[in-house]
PDB file of C-alpha atoms and ligand atoms in Angstrom:
ATOM      1  CA  UNK A1220     117.215 -11.861 133.679  1.00 53.00           C
ATOM      2  CA  UNK A1221     120.049 -10.343 135.594  1.00 58.00           C
ATOM      3  CA  UNK A1222     123.326  -8.961 133.516  1.00 54.00           C
ATOM      4  CA  UNK A1223     125.816 -11.443 134.826  1.00 58.00           C
ATOM      5  CA  UNK A1224     123.398 -13.905 133.099  1.00 61.00           C
ATOM      6  CA  UNK A1225     123.225 -12.434 130.096  1.00 57.00           C
ATOM      7  CA  UNK A1226     127.120 -11.318 130.010  1.00 58.00           C
ATOM      8  CA  UNK A1227     127.826 -15.763 130.535  1.00 58.00           C
ATOM      9  CA  UNK A1228     125.275 -16.882 128.020  1.00 61.00           C
ATOM     10  CA  UNK A1229     126.003 -14.183 125.126  1.00 62.00           C
ATOM     11  CA  UNK A1230     129.680 -15.197 126.017  1.00 65.00           C
ATOM     12  CA  UNK A1231     129.169 -18.466 124.645  1.00 80.00           C
ATOM     13  CA  UNK A1232     127.563 -17.224 121.445  1.00 88.00           C
ATOM     14  CA  UNK A1233     130.154 -16.965 118.456  1.00 91.00           C
ATOM     15  CA  UNK A1234     130.403 -13.010 117.015  1.00 90.00           C
ATOM     16  CA  UNK A1235     128.821 -13.976 113.876  1.00 93.00           C
ATOM     17  CA  UNK A1236     126.222 -14.924 115.804  1.00 94.00           C
ATOM     18  CA  UNK A1237     125.241 -12.643 117.388  1.00 92.00           C
ATOM     19  CA  UNK A1238     125.870  -9.850 114.667  1.00 91.00           C
ATOM     20  CA  UNK A1239     123.223 -12.397 112.894  1.00 95.00           C
ATOM     21  CA  UNK A1240     120.597 -12.599 116.080  1.00 94.00           C
ATOM     22  CA  UNK A1241     118.915  -8.269 115.654  1.00 92.00           C
ATOM     23  CA  UNK A1242     118.537  -9.317 111.217  1.00 93.00           C
ATOM     24  CA  UNK A1243     115.923 -11.691 112.923  1.00 94.00           C
ATOM     25  CA  UNK A1244     114.802  -9.777 115.461  1.00 93.00           C
ATOM     26  CA  UNK A1245     113.863  -7.320 112.757  1.00 92.00           C
ATOM     27  CA  UNK A1246     112.531  -9.987 110.676  1.00 93.00           C
ATOM     28  CA  UNK A1247     110.353 -10.984 112.802  1.00 93.00           C
ATOM     29  CA  UNK A1248     109.051  -7.739 113.625  1.00 92.00           C
ATOM     30  CA  UNK A1249     107.764  -6.846 110.253  1.00 92.00           C
ATOM     31  CA  UNK A1250     106.529 -10.462 109.664  1.00 93.00           C
ATOM     32  CA  UNK A1251     104.033  -9.504 113.213  1.00 93.00           C
ATOM     33  CA  UNK A1252     103.218  -6.597 111.243  1.00 93.00           C
ATOM     34  CA  UNK A1253     102.014  -8.755 108.434  1.00 93.00           C
ATOM     35  CA  UNK A1254      99.488 -10.090 110.715  1.00 95.00           C
ATOM     36  CA  UNK A1255     101.885 -13.752 110.417  1.00 93.00           C
ATOM     37  CA  UNK A1256     101.801 -16.016 113.869  1.00 94.00           C
ATOM     38  CA  UNK A1257     104.582 -18.378 113.358  1.00 93.00           C
ATOM     39  CA  UNK A1258     108.030 -18.144 110.854  1.00 92.00           C
ATOM     40  CA  UNK A1259     109.979 -21.525 109.740  1.00 91.00           C
ATOM     41  CA  UNK A1260     114.128 -21.147 109.436  1.00 88.00           C
ATOM     42  CA  UNK A1261     113.283 -21.465 106.021  1.00 89.00           C
ATOM     43  CA  UNK A1262     110.492 -18.815 105.119  1.00 89.00           C
ATOM     44  CA  UNK A1263     113.670 -16.320 107.393  1.00 91.00           C
ATOM     45  CA  UNK A1264     116.079 -17.834 105.363  1.00 92.00           C
ATOM     46  CA  UNK A1265     114.600 -16.968 102.126  1.00 91.00           C
ATOM     47  CA  UNK A1266     113.366 -13.111 103.465  1.00 89.00           C
ATOM     48  CA  UNK A1267     117.705 -12.358 104.129  1.00 90.00           C
ATOM     49  CA  UNK A1268     118.813 -15.353 102.173  1.00 91.00           C
ATOM     50  CA  UNK A1269     120.978 -16.855 104.623  1.00 93.00           C
ATOM     51  CA  UNK A1270     120.844 -20.684 105.559  1.00 94.00           C
ATOM     52  CA  UNK A1271     118.579 -22.074 106.520  1.00 90.00           C
ATOM     53  CA  UNK A1272     120.596 -24.810 108.609  1.00 91.00           C
ATOM     54  CA  UNK A1273     123.060 -21.233 109.307  1.00 94.00           C
ATOM     55  CA  UNK A1274     119.376 -19.838 111.204  1.00 93.00           C
ATOM     56  CA  UNK A1275     118.064 -22.626 113.034  1.00 90.00           C
ATOM     57  CA  UNK A1276     122.096 -23.225 114.707  1.00 91.00           C
ATOM     58  CA  UNK A1277     122.022 -19.402 115.191  1.00 93.00           C
ATOM     59  CA  UNK A1278     118.498 -19.460 117.403  1.00 92.00           C
ATOM     60  CA  UNK A1279     119.693 -22.925 119.035  1.00 90.00           C
ATOM     61  CA  UNK A1280     122.254 -20.836 120.630  1.00 91.00           C
ATOM     62  CA  UNK A1281     118.797 -18.689 122.673  1.00 90.00           C
ATOM     63  CA  UNK A1282     117.304 -21.500 123.398  1.00 85.00           C
ATOM     64  CA  UNK A1283     114.284 -21.553 121.247  1.00 86.00           C
ATOM     65  CA  UNK A1284     113.316 -24.800 118.973  1.00 80.00           C
ATOM     66  CA  UNK A1285     110.483 -24.289 116.067  1.00 80.00           C
ATOM     67  CA  UNK A1286     107.750 -26.792 116.073  1.00 81.00           C
ATOM     68  CA  UNK A1287     107.770 -29.108 113.240  1.00 78.00           C
ATOM     69  CA  UNK A1288     105.497 -28.090 110.166  1.00 80.00           C
ATOM     70  CA  UNK A1289     104.642 -24.410 111.389  1.00 84.00           C
ATOM     71  CA  UNK A1290     108.243 -23.143 112.499  1.00 90.00           C
ATOM     72  CA  UNK A1291     108.514 -20.613 116.010  1.00 92.00           C
ATOM     73  CA  UNK A1292     106.388 -19.109 117.370  1.00 93.00           C
ATOM     74  CA  UNK A1293     107.262 -15.171 116.507  1.00 95.00           C
ATOM     75  CA  UNK A1294     105.476 -13.616 119.436  1.00 94.00           C
ATOM     76  CA  UNK A1295     107.894 -15.943 121.524  1.00 94.00           C
ATOM     77  CA  UNK A1296     110.515 -15.381 119.474  1.00 94.00           C
ATOM     78  CA  UNK A1297     110.318 -11.336 119.578  1.00 95.00           C
ATOM     79  CA  UNK A1298     110.196 -11.719 123.204  1.00 93.00           C
ATOM     80  CA  UNK A1299     113.120 -14.360 123.357  1.00 94.00           C
ATOM     81  CA  UNK A1300     115.852 -12.456 120.997  1.00 94.00           C
ATOM     82  CA  UNK A1301     114.931  -9.022 122.591  1.00 92.00           C
ATOM     83  CA  UNK A1302     114.995 -10.333 126.068  1.00 91.00           C
ATOM     84  CA  UNK A1303     118.342 -11.783 124.882  1.00 91.00           C
ATOM     85  CA  UNK A1304     120.090  -9.411 123.261  1.00 90.00           C
ATOM     86  CA  UNK A1305     120.003  -7.666 126.143  1.00 87.00           C
ATOM     87  CA  UNK A1306     116.941  -4.915 124.445  1.00 88.00           C
ATOM     88  CA  UNK A1307     114.780  -5.345 127.043  1.00 86.00           C
ATOM     89  CA  UNK A1308     117.131  -3.661 129.508  1.00 88.00           C
ATOM     90  CA  UNK A1309     117.628  -0.061 129.570  1.00 91.00           C
ATOM     91  CA  UNK A1310     121.138   0.925 128.607  1.00 94.00           C
ATOM     92  CA  UNK A1311     121.591   4.549 129.525  1.00 96.00           C
ATOM     93  CA  UNK A1312     124.692   6.733 127.927  1.00 98.00           C
ATOM     94  CA  UNK A1313     126.035  10.254 127.597  1.00 98.00           C
ATOM     95  CA  UNK A1314     126.676  11.597 124.228  1.00 98.00           C
ATOM     96  CA  UNK A1315     129.457  13.947 123.583  1.00 98.00           C
ATOM     97  CA  UNK A1316     129.469  16.648 120.294  1.00 98.00           C
ATOM     98  CA  UNK A1317     125.882  17.562 119.685  1.00 98.00           C
ATOM     99  CA  UNK A1318     126.711  18.481 115.611  1.00 97.00           C
ATOM    100  CA  UNK A1319     125.226  17.230 112.988  1.00 96.00           C
ATOM    101  CA  UNK A1320     125.522  13.609 113.541  1.00 96.00           C
ATOM    102  CA  UNK A1321     125.506  13.541 117.376  1.00 98.00           C
ATOM    103  CA  UNK A1322     122.144  15.558 117.077  1.00 98.00           C
ATOM    104  CA  UNK A1323     120.730  13.564 114.327  1.00 97.00           C
ATOM    105  CA  UNK A1324     121.198  10.096 117.156  1.00 97.00           C
ATOM    106  CA  UNK A1325     119.396  12.348 120.272  1.00 97.00           C
ATOM    107  CA  UNK A1326     116.814  12.431 117.474  1.00 97.00           C
ATOM    108  CA  UNK A1327     116.425   8.547 116.438  1.00 95.00           C
ATOM    109  CA  UNK A1328     113.681   8.051 119.262  1.00 86.00           C
ATOM    110  CA  UNK A1329     114.480   4.155 117.472  1.00 87.00           C
ATOM    111  CA  UNK A1330     117.577   3.515 119.554  1.00 92.00           C
ATOM    112  CA  UNK A1331     115.099   3.126 123.297  1.00 89.00           C
ATOM    113  CA  UNK A1332     114.265  -0.219 120.924  1.00 85.00           C
ATOM    114  CA  UNK A1333     117.041  -1.578 121.168  1.00 88.00           C
ATOM    115  CA  UNK A1334     117.900  -0.941 125.439  1.00 91.00           C
ATOM    116  CA  UNK A1335     119.743   2.385 124.322  1.00 95.00           C
ATOM    117  CA  UNK A1336     119.120   5.664 126.664  1.00 96.00           C
ATOM    118  CA  UNK A1337     121.015   8.870 125.956  1.00 97.00           C
ATOM    119  CA  UNK A1338     119.626  10.712 128.620  1.00 97.00           C
ATOM    120  CA  UNK A1339     121.832  13.876 129.035  1.00 98.00           C
ATOM    121  CA  UNK A1340     124.346  15.192 126.088  1.00 98.00           C
ATOM    122  CA  UNK A1341     127.425  17.825 126.276  1.00 98.00           C
ATOM    123  CA  UNK A1342     128.912  20.239 123.995  1.00 98.00           C
ATOM    124  CA  UNK A1343     130.723  23.395 124.390  1.00 98.00           C
ATOM    125  CA  UNK A1344     129.189  25.797 122.238  1.00 98.00           C
ATOM    126  CA  UNK A1345     126.856  27.861 124.367  1.00 98.00           C
ATOM    127  CA  UNK A1346     124.002  27.918 121.828  1.00 98.00           C
ATOM    128  CA  UNK A1347     123.344  24.762 122.467  1.00 98.00           C
ATOM    129  CA  UNK A1348     124.753  24.195 126.478  1.00 98.00           C
ATOM    130  CA  UNK A1349     121.346  25.293 128.264  1.00 98.00           C
ATOM    131  CA  UNK A1350     119.181  23.338 125.538  1.00 98.00           C
ATOM    132  CA  UNK A1351     117.027  20.662 125.142  1.00 98.00           C
ATOM    133  CA  UNK A1352     117.217  18.638 122.051  1.00 97.00           C
ATOM    134  CA  UNK A1353     114.199  15.762 121.990  1.00 96.00           C
ATOM    135  CA  UNK A1354     113.561  16.825 125.148  1.00 96.00           C
ATOM    136  CA  UNK A1355     117.876  15.245 126.067  1.00 97.00           C
ATOM    137  CA  UNK A1356     119.275  17.802 128.020  1.00 98.00           C
ATOM    138  CA  UNK A1357     122.585  19.269 126.643  1.00 98.00           C
ATOM    139  CA  UNK A1358     125.120  20.523 129.219  1.00 98.00           C
ATOM    140  CA  UNK A1359     128.840  21.724 128.964  1.00 98.00           C
ATOM    141  CA  UNK A1360     131.238  18.972 128.774  1.00 97.00           C
ATOM    142  CA  UNK A1361     132.808  20.738 132.118  1.00 96.00           C
ATOM    143  CA  UNK A1362     129.410  19.149 133.833  1.00 97.00           C
ATOM    144  CA  UNK A1363     130.373  15.844 132.642  1.00 97.00           C
ATOM    145  CA  UNK A1364     131.845  14.399 135.893  1.00 96.00           C
ATOM    146  CA  UNK A1365     129.121  16.177 138.113  1.00 95.00           C
ATOM    147  CA  UNK A1366     126.056  14.455 136.109  1.00 96.00           C
ATOM    148  CA  UNK A1367     127.909  11.475 136.089  1.00 95.00           C
ATOM    149  CA  UNK A1368     127.510  11.422 140.106  1.00 93.00           C
ATOM    150  CA  UNK A1369     124.289  11.263 139.791  1.00 92.00           C
ATOM    151  CA  UNK A1370     122.953   9.407 137.888  1.00 89.00           C
ATOM    152  CA  UNK A1371     124.160   5.272 136.663  1.00 88.00           C
ATOM    153  CA  UNK A1372     125.333   5.966 133.293  1.00 97.00           C
ATOM    154  CA  UNK A1373     127.969   3.113 131.642  1.00 97.00           C
ATOM    155  CA  UNK A1374     127.996   3.982 128.087  1.00 98.00           C
ATOM    156  CA  UNK A1375     129.791   6.730 126.320  1.00 98.00           C
ATOM    157  CA  UNK A1376     128.791   7.885 122.426  1.00 98.00           C
ATOM    158  CA  UNK A1377     131.491   9.798 120.733  1.00 98.00           C
ATOM    159  CA  UNK A1378     130.632  12.544 118.087  1.00 98.00           C
ATOM    160  CA  UNK A1379     132.527  14.738 119.000  1.00 98.00           C
ATOM    161  CA  UNK A1380     135.853  16.325 115.884  1.00 97.00           C
ATOM    162  CA  UNK A1381     138.100  14.075 115.281  1.00 96.00           C
ATOM    163  CA  UNK A1382     140.634  16.049 116.415  1.00 98.00           C
ATOM    164  CA  UNK A1383     139.291  15.923 120.117  1.00 98.00           C
ATOM    165  CA  UNK A1384     138.295  11.921 119.922  1.00 98.00           C
ATOM    166  CA  UNK A1385     140.790  11.087 122.296  1.00 98.00           C
ATOM    167  CA  UNK A1386     140.944  13.611 124.178  1.00 98.00           C
ATOM    168  CA  UNK A1387     137.400  12.592 125.258  1.00 98.00           C
ATOM    169  CA  UNK A1388     137.544   9.128 125.110  1.00 98.00           C
ATOM    170  CA  UNK A1389     140.353   9.373 127.758  1.00 98.00           C
ATOM    171  CA  UNK A1390     138.135  12.055 129.715  1.00 97.00           C
ATOM    172  CA  UNK A1391     135.095   9.897 129.446  1.00 98.00           C
ATOM    173  CA  UNK A1392     137.309   6.512 130.748  1.00 98.00           C
ATOM    174  CA  UNK A1393     138.777   8.790 134.061  1.00 97.00           C
ATOM    175  CA  UNK A1394     135.344   9.448 134.636  1.00 96.00           C
ATOM    176  CA  UNK A1395     134.583   6.139 135.122  1.00 96.00           C
ATOM    177  CA  UNK A1396     132.454   4.875 131.511  1.00 98.00           C
ATOM    178  CA  UNK A1397     133.003   1.621 130.796  1.00 97.00           C
ATOM    179  CA  UNK A1398     131.884   1.134 127.077  1.00 98.00           C
ATOM    180  CA  UNK A1399     132.410   3.596 124.610  1.00 98.00           C
ATOM    181  CA  UNK A1400     130.914   3.637 121.388  1.00 98.00           C
ATOM    182  CA  UNK A1401     132.846   5.445 118.840  1.00 97.00           C
ATOM    183  CA  UNK A1402     131.050   7.337 115.740  1.00 96.00           C
ATOM    184  CA  UNK A1403     134.693   9.066 115.277  1.00 96.00           C
ATOM    185  CA  UNK A1404     136.607   7.968 112.013  1.00 93.00           C
ATOM    186  CA  UNK A1405     139.615   7.855 114.544  1.00 94.00           C
ATOM    187  CA  UNK A1406     140.804   4.651 116.838  1.00 95.00           C
ATOM    188  CA  UNK A1407     140.757   6.138 120.477  1.00 97.00           C
ATOM    189  CA  UNK A1408     143.471   4.273 122.271  1.00 98.00           C
ATOM    190  CA  UNK A1409     141.816   2.486 126.176  1.00 98.00           C
ATOM    191  CA  UNK A1410     142.595   0.235 129.014  1.00 97.00           C
ATOM    192  CA  UNK A1411     141.678  -2.968 128.411  1.00 96.00           C
ATOM    193  CA  UNK A1412     138.565  -3.410 130.296  1.00 96.00           C
ATOM    194  CA  UNK A1413     137.208  -0.916 128.227  1.00 98.00           C
ATOM    195  CA  UNK A1414     134.259  -1.932 126.017  1.00 96.00           C
ATOM    196  CA  UNK A1415     134.748   0.579 122.425  1.00 97.00           C
ATOM    197  CA  UNK A1416     132.210  -0.405 119.737  1.00 95.00           C
ATOM    198  CA  UNK A1417     133.612   1.784 116.124  1.00 94.00           C
ATOM    199  CA  UNK A1418     130.656   2.666 114.419  1.00 92.00           C
ATOM    200  CA  UNK A1419     132.060   4.914 112.043  1.00 86.00           C
ATOM    201  CA  UNK A1420     129.718   5.758 108.991  1.00 84.00           C
ATOM    202  CA  UNK A1421     133.257   6.291 106.645  1.00 84.00           C
ATOM    203  CA  UNK A1422     134.646   3.115 107.684  1.00 79.00           C
ATOM    204  CA  UNK A1423     133.515   0.929 105.329  1.00 83.00           C
ATOM    205  CA  UNK A1424     133.160   3.339 102.568  1.00 88.00           C
ATOM    206  CA  UNK A1425     136.671   2.153 100.847  1.00 85.00           C
ATOM    207  CA  UNK A1426     135.011  -1.294 101.647  1.00 85.00           C
ATOM    208  CA  UNK A1427     131.936  -0.553  99.320  1.00 90.00           C
ATOM    209  CA  UNK A1428     134.046   1.639  96.402  1.00 91.00           C
ATOM    210  CA  UNK A1429     136.330  -0.750  96.172  1.00 89.00           C
ATOM    211  CA  UNK A1430     133.736  -3.934  95.690  1.00 90.00           C
ATOM    212  CA  UNK A1431     131.921  -1.054  93.099  1.00 93.00           C
ATOM    213  CA  UNK A1432     135.143  -0.485  91.197  1.00 92.00           C
ATOM    214  CA  UNK A1433     135.732  -4.497  90.792  1.00 89.00           C
ATOM    215  CA  UNK A1434     132.113  -5.451  89.671  1.00 87.00           C
ATOM    216  CA  UNK A1435     132.795  -1.992  87.259  1.00 90.00           C
ATOM    217  CA  UNK A1436     135.328  -3.984  85.973  1.00 88.00           C
ATOM    218  CA  UNK A1437     133.839  -7.295  86.017  1.00 86.00           C
ATOM    219  CA  UNK A1438     130.925  -6.277  83.258  1.00 80.00           C
TER     220      UNK A1438
HETATM  221  P1  ATP B 302     129.528  15.960 112.687  1.00 62.62           P
HETATM  222  O1  ATP B 302     128.608  15.280 110.870  1.00 62.62           O
HETATM  223  O2  ATP B 302     130.754  14.954 112.659  1.00 62.62           O
HETATM  224  O3  ATP B 302     128.445  15.905 114.290  1.00 62.62           O
HETATM  225  P2  ATP B 302     129.662  18.530 112.598  1.00 62.62           P
HETATM  226  O4  ATP B 302     129.857  19.794 111.322  1.00 62.62           O
HETATM  227  O5  ATP B 302     128.523  19.109 112.813  1.00 62.62           O
HETATM  228  O6  ATP B 302     129.927  17.001 112.051  1.00 62.62           O
HETATM  229  P3  ATP B 302     132.148  18.835 114.412  1.00 62.62           P
HETATM  230  O7  ATP B 302     133.155  19.872 114.229  1.00 62.62           O
HETATM  231  O8  ATP B 302     132.237  17.488 113.676  1.00 62.62           O
HETATM  232  O9  ATP B 302     130.328  19.265 114.485  1.00 62.62           O
HETATM  233  O10 ATP B 302     131.655  19.360 115.910  1.00 62.62           O
HETATM  234  C1  ATP B 302     130.520  18.081 116.860  1.00 62.62           C
HETATM  235  C2  ATP B 302     129.790  18.992 117.831  1.00 62.62           C
HETATM  236  O11 ATP B 302     131.335  18.763 118.674  1.00 62.62           O
HETATM  237  C3  ATP B 302     129.819  20.401 117.655  1.00 62.62           C
HETATM  238  O12 ATP B 302     128.449  20.886 118.411  1.00 62.62           O
HETATM  239  C4  ATP B 302     130.780  20.985 118.577  1.00 62.62           C
HETATM  240  O13 ATP B 302     130.400  22.377 119.429  1.00 62.62           O
HETATM  241  C5  ATP B 302     131.168  19.621 119.763  1.00 62.62           C
HETATM  242  N1  ATP B 302     131.841  19.796 120.122  1.00 62.62           N
HETATM  243  C6  ATP B 302     133.524  20.576 119.688  1.00 62.62           C
HETATM  244  N2  ATP B 302     134.381  19.649 121.000  1.00 62.62           N
HETATM  245  C7  ATP B 302     133.613  19.455 122.567  1.00 62.62           C
HETATM  246  C8  ATP B 302     134.436  19.472 123.474  1.00 62.62           C
HETATM  247  N3  ATP B 302     135.401  19.139 123.806  1.00 62.62           N
HETATM  248  N4  ATP B 302     133.103  18.616 123.998  1.00 62.62           N
HETATM  249  C9  ATP B 302     131.956  18.560 123.754  1.00 62.62           C
HETATM  250  N5  ATP B 302     131.804  18.518 121.862  1.00 62.62           N
HETATM  251  C10 ATP B 302     132.344  19.003 121.369  1.00 62.62           C
END
């Protein structure tokens, strides 16, 4: 599927559905590991606690329909979901800031299973520059524009200290990156056409604490 077709398809899909589809994919992979060949929406529903009619509706967006009684063929379900979610296509990315978090992301080979390949990282620490982590080269941030000219990269992963999050963002955008996966808790500002995904680990903590407190008080 071309990038354009994929975008067209995905833009018709409600965001909550897009958030749930990867759960169905992980569940299908788990069932495959257990040696299953077919799965019904009722079975998925029991495993991940989502209403089975919602699952059937979500899956109808990816144009896969189950067979009566047996359900969905697991291999097909995995292929269709991976393709639809863009996980079969490799998206190249640069990472900025090889601290604890950035380093952990470089070490995480699982990202490529979801279509993300970090091809290079940038830092200012002379102890890191010129080395490799998990085979990925770490360059000086000064080299960013030059390295970008050498390879087709559209995504920047942001794991620098919060004080320079905006500065590095501006530089990424100026250089021509089109999407930023922001792991800092800073709300970065970008032009309208730039895609931002905020994934600060800390952002949801307050929510969790708040619910936990409410739960404890209700006991
Ligand atoms: P974290 O867990 O958030 O990664 P940390 O304590 O390991 O935190 P930070 O101080 O947050 O590290 O810094 C993250 C990395 O960002 C460090 O390796 C630091 O050298 C790097 N860094 C700092 N300034 C820049 C910059 N201008 N460009 C790229 N990397 C930078």
